[in-house]
CSV table of C-alpha atoms in Angstrom, one decimal:
chain,number,residue,atom,x,y,z
A,12,MET,CA,12.9,21.7,-54.4
A,13,LYS,CA,12.4,22.7,-58.0
A,14,ASN,CA,15.3,22.6,-60.4
A,15,LYS,CA,16.3,26.1,-61.5
A,16,ILE,CA,16.8,26.7,-65.3
A,17,LEU,CA,18.3,29.8,-66.8
A,18,ILE,CA,17.3,30.8,-70.4
A,19,ILE,CA,19.6,33.2,-72.2
A,20,GLU,CA,18.0,34.2,-75.5
A,21,ASP,CA,17.6,37.6,-77.2
A,22,ASN,CA,14.5,36.6,-79.2
A,23,LEU,CA,11.5,37.6,-77.0
A,24,ASP,CA,9.1,35.0,-78.5
A,25,ILE,CA,11.5,32.1,-78.1
A,26,ARG,CA,12.6,33.2,-74.6
A,27,GLU,CA,9.0,33.5,-73.3
A,28,GLY,CA,7.8,30.4,-75.1
A,29,THR,CA,10.6,28.2,-73.8
A,30,ALA,CA,10.0,29.6,-70.3
A,31,GLU,CA,6.3,28.8,-70.4
A,32,ILE,CA,7.0,25.2,-71.4
A,33,LEU,CA,9.5,24.7,-68.6
A,34,GLU,CA,7.3,26.3,-66.0
A,35,LEU,CA,4.4,24.0,-67.0
A,36,ALA,CA,6.9,21.1,-66.6
A,37,GLY,CA,7.6,22.1,-63.0
A,38,TYR,CA,10.9,24.0,-63.3
A,39,GLU,CA,11.8,27.3,-61.7
A,40,VAL,CA,12.8,29.5,-64.6
A,41,LEU,CA,15.1,32.5,-64.9
A,42,THR,CA,15.5,34.5,-68.1
A,43,ALA,CA,18.0,36.9,-69.6
A,44,PRO,CA,17.6,38.9,-72.8
A,45,ASN,CA,21.4,39.0,-73.6
A,46,GLY,CA,24.7,37.3,-72.8
A,47,LYS,CA,26.0,39.9,-70.4
A,48,ASN,CA,22.8,39.8,-68.3
A,49,GLY,CA,22.8,36.0,-68.5
A,50,VAL,CA,26.3,35.8,-67.0
A,51,GLU,CA,25.3,38.1,-64.1
A,52,ILE,CA,22.2,36.1,-63.3
A,53,ALA,CA,24.1,32.8,-63.5
A,54,GLN,CA,26.8,34.0,-61.1
A,55,SER,CA,24.2,35.4,-58.7
A,56,TYR,CA,21.6,32.5,-58.7
A,57,LEU,CA,23.7,29.5,-59.7
A,58,PRO,CA,21.0,27.7,-61.7
A,59,ASP,CA,21.0,23.9,-62.1
A,60,LEU,CA,21.1,24.1,-65.9
A,61,ILE,CA,21.6,26.9,-68.5
A,62,ILE,CA,20.1,27.1,-72.0
A,63,CYS,CA,21.8,29.7,-74.1
A,64,ASP,CA,21.5,31.0,-77.7
A,65,ILE,CA,24.7,31.3,-79.7
A,66,MET,CA,24.1,34.3,-81.9
A,67,MET,CA,23.4,37.3,-79.6
A,68,PRO,CA,24.6,41.0,-79.7
A,69,GLU,CA,27.1,42.3,-77.2
A,70,LEU,CA,28.1,38.9,-75.8
A,71,ASP,CA,27.4,35.8,-77.8
A,72,GLY,CA,26.9,32.3,-76.4
A,73,TYR,CA,30.6,31.3,-76.8
A,74,GLY,CA,31.5,34.4,-74.7
A,75,VAL,CA,28.9,33.4,-72.0
A,76,LEU,CA,30.3,29.9,-71.8
A,77,TYR,CA,33.9,31.1,-71.6
A,78,LEU,CA,33.1,33.5,-68.7
A,79,LEU,CA,31.1,30.8,-66.8
A,80,ASN,CA,34.0,28.3,-67.3
A,81,LYS,CA,36.4,30.8,-65.8
A,82,ASN,CA,34.3,31.0,-62.6
A,83,PRO,CA,34.7,27.9,-60.4
A,84,GLU,CA,31.1,28.3,-59.1
A,85,THR,CA,29.5,28.2,-62.5
A,86,ALA,CA,32.0,26.0,-64.4
A,87,SER,CA,30.2,22.7,-63.7
A,88,ILE,CA,26.7,23.9,-64.5
A,89,PRO,CA,25.3,21.8,-67.4
A,90,PHE,CA,25.2,24.1,-70.5
A,91,ILE,CA,22.9,23.6,-73.6
A,92,PHE,CA,23.4,25.7,-76.7
A,93,LEU,CA,20.5,26.9,-78.9
A,94,THR,CA,21.5,27.4,-82.5
A,95,ALA,CA,19.7,28.1,-85.7
A,96,LYS,CA,22.7,26.6,-87.6
A,97,ALA,CA,23.7,22.9,-87.4
A,98,GLU,CA,27.1,23.5,-89.0
A,99,ARG,CA,29.9,21.2,-87.8
A,100,VAL,CA,32.2,24.1,-87.0
A,101,ASP,CA,29.6,25.5,-84.5
A,102,LEU,CA,29.2,22.1,-82.9
A,103,ARG,CA,32.9,21.5,-82.7
A,104,LYS,CA,33.7,24.9,-81.2
A,105,GLY,CA,31.0,24.5,-78.6
A,106,MET,CA,32.1,21.0,-77.5
A,107,GLU,CA,35.8,22.1,-77.4
A,108,MET,CA,34.7,24.9,-75.0
A,109,GLY,CA,32.8,22.4,-72.8
A,110,ALA,CA,29.1,22.6,-73.9
A,111,ASP,CA,27.1,19.6,-72.8
A,112,ASP,CA,24.5,19.5,-75.6
A,113,TYR,CA,22.9,21.4,-78.5
A,114,LEU,CA,19.3,22.1,-79.6
A,115,THR,CA,18.8,23.3,-83.1
A,116,LYS,CA,16.0,25.8,-83.6
A,117,PRO,CA,13.2,25.2,-84.2
A,118,PHE,CA,12.8,22.5,-81.6
A,119,ASP,CA,9.7,20.9,-80.2
A,120,ASP,CA,8.6,20.6,-76.5
A,121,ILE,CA,9.7,17.0,-76.2
A,122,GLU,CA,13.2,17.6,-77.6
A,123,LEU,CA,13.6,20.4,-75.1
A,124,LEU,CA,12.3,18.5,-72.0
A,125,ASN,CA,14.3,15.3,-72.9
A,126,ALA,CA,17.5,17.3,-73.3
A,127,ILE,CA,17.0,19.0,-69.9
A,128,GLU,CA,15.9,15.8,-68.1
A,129,SER,CA,18.8,13.9,-69.5
A,130,ARG,CA,21.4,16.5,-68.4
A,131,LEU,CA,20.0,16.9,-64.9
A,132,LYS,CA,19.8,13.1,-64.5
A,133,LYS,CA,23.4,12.7,-65.6
A,134,ARG,CA,24.6,15.5,-63.3
A,135,LYS,CA,23.0,13.8,-60.3
A,136,GLN,CA,24.6,10.5,-61.3
A,137,GLN,CA,28.0,12.3,-61.5
A,138,LYS,CA,27.5,13.8,-58.0
A,139,ASP,CA,26.7,10.3,-56.7
A,140,PHE,CA,29.7,8.7,-58.5
A,141,PHE,CA,33.3,9.1,-57.6
A,142,SER,CA,35.8,7.1,-59.5
A,143,LYS,CA,39.1,5.8,-58.1
A,144,GLY,CA,41.0,8.4,-60.1
A,145,LEU,CA,39.1,11.4,-58.7
A,146,GLN,CA,39.3,9.9,-55.2
A,147,THR,CA,43.1,9.5,-55.6
A,148,LEU,CA,43.4,13.2,-56.3
A,149,GLU,CA,41.3,14.1,-53.3
A,150,ASP,CA,43.3,11.9,-51.1
A,151,PHE,CA,46.5,13.5,-52.4
A,152,ALA,CA,45.0,16.9,-51.6
A,153,ARG,CA,44.4,15.9,-48.0
A,154,LYS,CA,47.9,14.5,-47.6
A,155,ASN,CA,49.3,17.9,-48.8
A,156,ASN,CA,47.3,19.8,-46.2
A,157,LYS,CA,44.5,20.5,-48.6
A,158,GLN,CA,46.4,22.9,-50.9
A,159,ALA,CA,43.8,25.5,-51.8
A,160,GLU,CA,44.5,25.3,-55.6
A,161,LEU,CA,44.3,21.5,-55.8
A,162,THR,CA,41.2,21.4,-53.7
A,163,GLU,CA,39.6,24.0,-55.9
A,164,LEU,CA,40.6,22.1,-59.1
A,165,ILE,CA,38.9,18.9,-57.7
A,166,THR,CA,35.8,20.6,-56.3
A,167,HIS,CA,34.9,22.4,-59.5
A,168,LYS,CA,35.7,19.7,-61.9
A,169,LYS,CA,33.8,19.6,-65.2
A,170,ILE,CA,32.4,16.2,-66.2
A,171,ARG,CA,31.1,15.6,-69.7
A,172,ASN,CA,29.1,12.7,-71.1
A,173,ILE,CA,30.5,11.6,-74.4
A,174,LYS,CA,28.7,9.3,-76.9
A,175,LYS,CA,30.4,6.4,-78.6
A,176,GLY,CA,32.3,7.7,-81.6
A,177,GLN,CA,32.2,11.3,-80.5
A,178,VAL,CA,35.5,13.2,-80.8
A,179,ILE,CA,36.7,14.8,-77.6
A,180,TYR,CA,39.4,16.8,-79.3
A,181,TYR,CA,41.1,16.8,-82.7
A,182,ASP,CA,44.8,16.9,-83.6
A,183,GLY,CA,45.6,20.6,-83.8
A,184,ASP,CA,42.9,21.8,-81.4
A,185,ASN,CA,44.0,24.0,-78.5
A,186,SER,CA,44.6,22.0,-75.3
A,187,GLN,CA,42.0,22.7,-72.6
A,188,GLY,CA,43.7,20.7,-69.8
A,189,ILE,CA,44.3,17.1,-68.6
A,190,TYR,CA,41.5,14.6,-69.0
A,191,LEU,CA,40.4,11.7,-66.8
A,192,VAL,CA,38.2,8.8,-67.9
A,193,VAL,CA,35.6,8.7,-65.1
A,194,ASN,CA,33.7,5.9,-66.9
A,195,GLY,CA,34.1,4.2,-70.3
A,196,SER,CA,37.0,4.1,-72.7
A,197,VAL,CA,38.8,6.5,-75.1
A,198,LYS,CA,41.2,5.8,-78.0
A,199,ILE,CA,44.0,8.1,-79.0
A,200,VAL,CA,44.9,8.2,-82.6
A,201,LYS,CA,47.5,9.8,-84.8
A,202,LEU,CA,47.0,10.4,-88.6
A,203,SER,CA,49.9,9.9,-90.9
A,204,LYS,CA,50.4,12.3,-93.9
A,205,ASP,CA,48.8,9.6,-96.2
A,206,GLY,CA,45.7,9.5,-94.1
A,207,ARG,CA,46.4,6.2,-92.3
A,208,GLU,CA,45.3,6.0,-88.6
A,209,LEU,CA,47.7,4.8,-85.9
A,210,LEU,CA,46.0,4.0,-82.6
A,211,THR,CA,48.6,4.9,-80.0
A,212,ALA,CA,46.6,4.2,-76.8
A,213,ILE,CA,43.3,3.2,-75.3
A,214,HIS,CA,42.4,4.7,-71.9
A,215,HIS,CA,39.9,3.2,-69.6
A,216,THR,CA,38.2,4.2,-66.3
A,217,ASP,CA,40.5,6.1,-63.9
A,218,GLU,CA,43.2,6.8,-66.5
A,219,TYR,CA,44.4,10.2,-67.6
A,220,PHE,CA,45.1,11.4,-71.1
A,221,GLY,CA,46.1,14.6,-72.8
A,222,ILE,CA,48.9,15.1,-70.3
A,223,TYR,CA,51.7,15.9,-72.8
A,224,ASP,CA,49.6,18.4,-74.7
A,225,ALA,CA,48.5,20.2,-71.5
A,226,LEU,CA,52.0,20.4,-69.9
A,227,ILE,CA,54.3,20.7,-73.0
A,228,GLY,CA,52.4,22.1,-76.0
A,229,ASN,CA,49.7,24.6,-76.8
A,230,SER,CA,47.7,22.3,-79.1
A,231,HIS,CA,46.9,18.6,-79.3
A,232,SER,CA,49.2,16.4,-81.2
A,233,GLU,CA,46.7,13.5,-81.5
A,234,THR,CA,42.9,13.0,-81.7
A,235,ALA,CA,40.9,11.5,-78.8
A,236,GLU,CA,37.6,9.6,-79.5
A,237,ALA,CA,35.2,7.7,-77.3
A,238,LEU,CA,35.2,4.0,-77.9
A,239,GLU,CA,31.9,3.7,-76.0
A,240,ASN,CA,29.5,6.0,-74.1
A,241,SER,CA,31.9,7.6,-71.6
A,242,SER,CA,32.1,10.2,-68.8
A,243,ILE,CA,35.2,12.4,-69.1
A,244,CYS,CA,36.5,14.8,-66.4
A,245,LEU,CA,38.5,17.9,-67.6
A,246,LEU,CA,41.1,19.3,-65.2
A,247,ASN,CA,41.5,22.9,-66.4
A,248,ARG,CA,44.9,23.6,-68.0
A,249,GLU,CA,45.4,27.0,-66.4
A,250,GLN,CA,44.6,25.7,-62.9
A,251,VAL,CA,46.8,22.6,-63.4
A,252,ASN,CA,49.8,24.7,-64.5
A,253,GLU,CA,49.4,27.1,-61.6
A,254,ILE,CA,49.4,24.1,-59.2
A,255,ILE,CA,52.4,22.5,-60.8
A,256,ASN,CA,54.4,25.7,-60.7
A,257,LYS,CA,53.7,26.2,-57.0
A,258,HIS,CA,53.9,22.6,-55.8
A,259,PRO,CA,56.7,20.4,-57.1
A,260,ALA,CA,55.4,17.3,-55.4
A,261,ILE,CA,52.1,17.5,-57.4
A,262,ALA,CA,54.1,18.2,-60.5
A,263,MET,CA,56.0,14.9,-60.0
A,264,GLN,CA,52.8,13.0,-60.0
A,265,PHE,CA,51.9,14.2,-63.4
A,266,ILE,CA,55.4,13.9,-64.7
A,267,HIS,CA,55.4,10.2,-63.6
A,268,LEU,CA,52.1,9.7,-65.6
A,269,LEU,CA,53.6,11.4,-68.6
A,270,ALA,CA,56.8,9.3,-68.4
A,271,GLU,CA,54.7,6.1,-68.4
A,272,THR,CA,52.8,7.3,-71.5
A,273,LEU,CA,56.0,8.2,-73.4
A,274,LYS,CA,57.6,4.9,-72.5
A,275,GLU,CA,54.6,3.0,-73.9
A,276,LYS,CA,54.8,5.0,-77.1
A,277,ASP,CA,58.5,4.3,-77.5
A,278,GLU,CA,57.9,0.6,-77.1
A,279,GLN,CA,55.1,0.8,-79.7
A,280,LEU,CA,57.5,2.5,-82.2
A,281,VAL,CA,60.1,-0.2,-81.7
A,282,GLN,CA,57.5,-2.8,-82.3
A,283,LEU,CA,56.3,-1.2,-85.5
A,284,ALA,CA,59.9,-0.8,-86.8
A,285,TYR,CA,61.5,-4.1,-86.0
A,286,HIS,CA,58.9,-6.8,-85.4
A,287,SER,CA,57.3,-9.2,-87.9
A,288,VAL,CA,53.6,-8.9,-88.6
A,289,ARG,CA,52.8,-11.9,-86.4
A,290,LYS,CA,55.0,-10.7,-83.5
A,291,ARG,CA,53.6,-7.1,-83.9
A,292,LEU,CA,50.0,-8.4,-83.6
A,293,ALA,CA,50.9,-10.7,-80.7
A,294,GLU,CA,52.5,-7.8,-78.8
A,295,THR,CA,49.4,-5.6,-79.5
A,296,LEU,CA,47.1,-8.3,-78.2
A,297,LEU,CA,49.2,-8.5,-75.0
A,298,ARG,CA,49.2,-4.8,-74.6
A,299,ILE,CA,45.4,-4.6,-74.9
A,300,ASN,CA,45.1,-7.5,-72.4
A,301,ASP,CA,47.3,-5.5,-69.9
A,302,ILE,CA,44.9,-2.6,-70.4
A,303,HIS,CA,42.0,-4.9,-69.5
A,304,GLN,CA,43.9,-6.0,-66.3
A,305,GLN,CA,45.1,-9.3,-67.9
A,306,SER,CA,41.5,-10.7,-68.0
A,307,ASN,CA,42.5,-12.6,-71.2
A,308,ILE,CA,39.1,-11.7,-72.7
A,309,PHE,CA,38.4,-8.3,-74.3
A,310,LYS,CA,36.5,-6.7,-77.2
A,311,ILE,CA,38.1,-4.6,-79.9
A,312,SER,CA,37.2,-3.9,-83.5
A,313,ARG,CA,39.4,-5.1,-86.3
A,314,ASP,CA,39.9,-1.5,-87.4
A,315,ASP,CA,41.1,-0.4,-84.0
A,316,LEU,CA,43.3,-3.4,-83.7
A,317,ALA,CA,44.8,-2.7,-87.1
A,318,GLY,CA,45.4,0.9,-86.1
A,319,MET,CA,47.0,-0.1,-82.8
A,320,ALA,CA,49.3,-2.6,-84.6
A,321,GLY,CA,50.0,-0.4,-87.6
A,322,MET,CA,48.8,-3.0,-90.0
A,323,ALA,CA,46.1,-3.3,-92.7
A,324,THR,CA,42.8,-4.6,-91.6
A,325,GLU,CA,43.0,-7.5,-94.0
A,326,THR,CA,46.4,-8.5,-92.6
A,327,VAL,CA,45.0,-8.4,-89.1
A,328,SER,CA,42.1,-10.7,-90.1
A,329,ARG,CA,44.5,-13.2,-91.7
A,330,THR,CA,46.9,-13.2,-88.8
A,331,LEU,CA,44.0,-13.6,-86.2
A,332,SER,CA,42.8,-16.6,-88.3
A,333,ASP,CA,46.4,-18.1,-88.1
A,334,PHE,CA,46.4,-17.5,-84.3
A,335,LYS,CA,43.1,-19.2,-84.0
A,336,GLU,CA,44.2,-22.3,-86.0
A,337,GLU,CA,47.3,-22.5,-83.7
A,338,LYS,CA,45.0,-22.4,-80.7
A,339,LEU,CA,46.6,-19.2,-79.4
A,340,ILE,CA,43.3,-17.4,-79.3
A,341,GLU,CA,39.5,-17.8,-79.7
A,342,LYS,CA,37.5,-15.2,-81.5
A,343,LYS,CA,33.8,-14.5,-81.6
A,344,GLY,CA,32.8,-11.2,-83.4
A,345,SER,CA,34.8,-8.4,-81.8
A,346,GLU,CA,35.6,-10.5,-78.6
A,347,ILE,CA,39.0,-12.1,-78.4
A,348,HIS,CA,39.9,-14.7,-75.8
A,349,ILE,CA,43.7,-15.4,-75.3
A,350,LEU,CA,44.1,-19.1,-74.8
A,351,ASP,CA,47.9,-19.4,-74.4
A,352,ILE,CA,49.4,-16.2,-73.2
A,353,ASP,CA,52.9,-17.7,-72.8
A,354,LYS,CA,53.1,-18.9,-76.4
A,355,LEU,CA,51.8,-15.5,-77.6
A,356,ARG,CA,54.4,-13.7,-75.6
A,357,ASN,CA,57.3,-15.8,-76.8
A,358,LEU,CA,56.2,-15.8,-80.4
A,359,LYS,CA,59.4,-15.6,-82.5
A,360,ASN,CA,58.0,-14.8,-86.0
C-alpha cells in the first residue's frame, strides 16, 4: 500500500510541483490550497504524513498544527513545515507546538524526499517500539478497567525524534504536558541570573520529566535539552489534567514521580550549600552512577559534570585528576570508571 502524503500550500506552482515529485516517487498525494481545507482533508483521509506551509491566508500553518494536535486521530501524524524564513523564532514556535521537521523554501527534490523518508521510517520504528515506560502506563490502564481517558492518552501519544543538542523546551515556554524519554537521554538545566548553568537532572529511557511544570505551573521553570539523539513522548497537558481530576489513583502515580524529583533537587541544594568541592563532585559522580543503574562506567562531558556539581569546569578537571591519582576513578576522554565506590561515598573532604 502506498504511503499517503498531504500537501497544504497556497502557492499553486509549489503545490503542484511538490505533488508531481512525490507521485513520481511512488506516494499517493492529497493537496489543499489553504489551511482550512487542509485540516478537513487530514481529518477525513488521515494521511501518513503532512507537509504544510506556514504563511497562508485564513488559517496559517501554526493554526493547522494546533487543530490537528487537538484531534486524537491526527495528533500523531508526522508534520513537516514549509517556510520561506529560517528565523529562529519560527523554528522554535513550530517545535514547541510539536512539528517534526522543517524545509526551507526553495528546497530541492532530494531534500524533500529525504525528509519524508526519514519521518516515515522513524514513525514505523516508533510503532514497532514500546518502551517500558509506555508499557507501564498501558498496564496501569488495564488494571483500572481501561479508563477511557487514560487509554486515549496512550493510544494517541505523540513521539518526536530529537537531535543531540536540540532544546525540547526553554525556561519560560508554556508547558505542553508531561514528557517521557522513549529512547536516549535529556538534561534539565537552570540558568542563574549571572548566566551560569546548573544541571539539575539527567533523564534516561523510561523516565518522565516536566511533571512539575505540567501539574503546578503554566510555564517551564527550567530548560530541557537532548544529550544525545533521543525519542521523546509528550503526554498532552490538558488530557493529563482531565485524567488526574477524575481519577485520584492515577494522580497519585504522578505525584509520587513528582515527589521523587523534588527530593533529588533538595538533596542537590544541600550538597551545593554545605559540601566541600571534593565531596560535592564525589556525590555528583555517585548520583550519575545511580542514573546509569550503578554500572560504575558512564560518559559525561566536563561541562555537564560541572553544571551538575555547581562548579567551574577547571575545578572539575583538577578534582577529577586528584581522584584519578588517588585511584578512586579512571578517566578516558568523557568516560569515567569508578574504581572504589565505597571510598568515594565516604569521602570526608
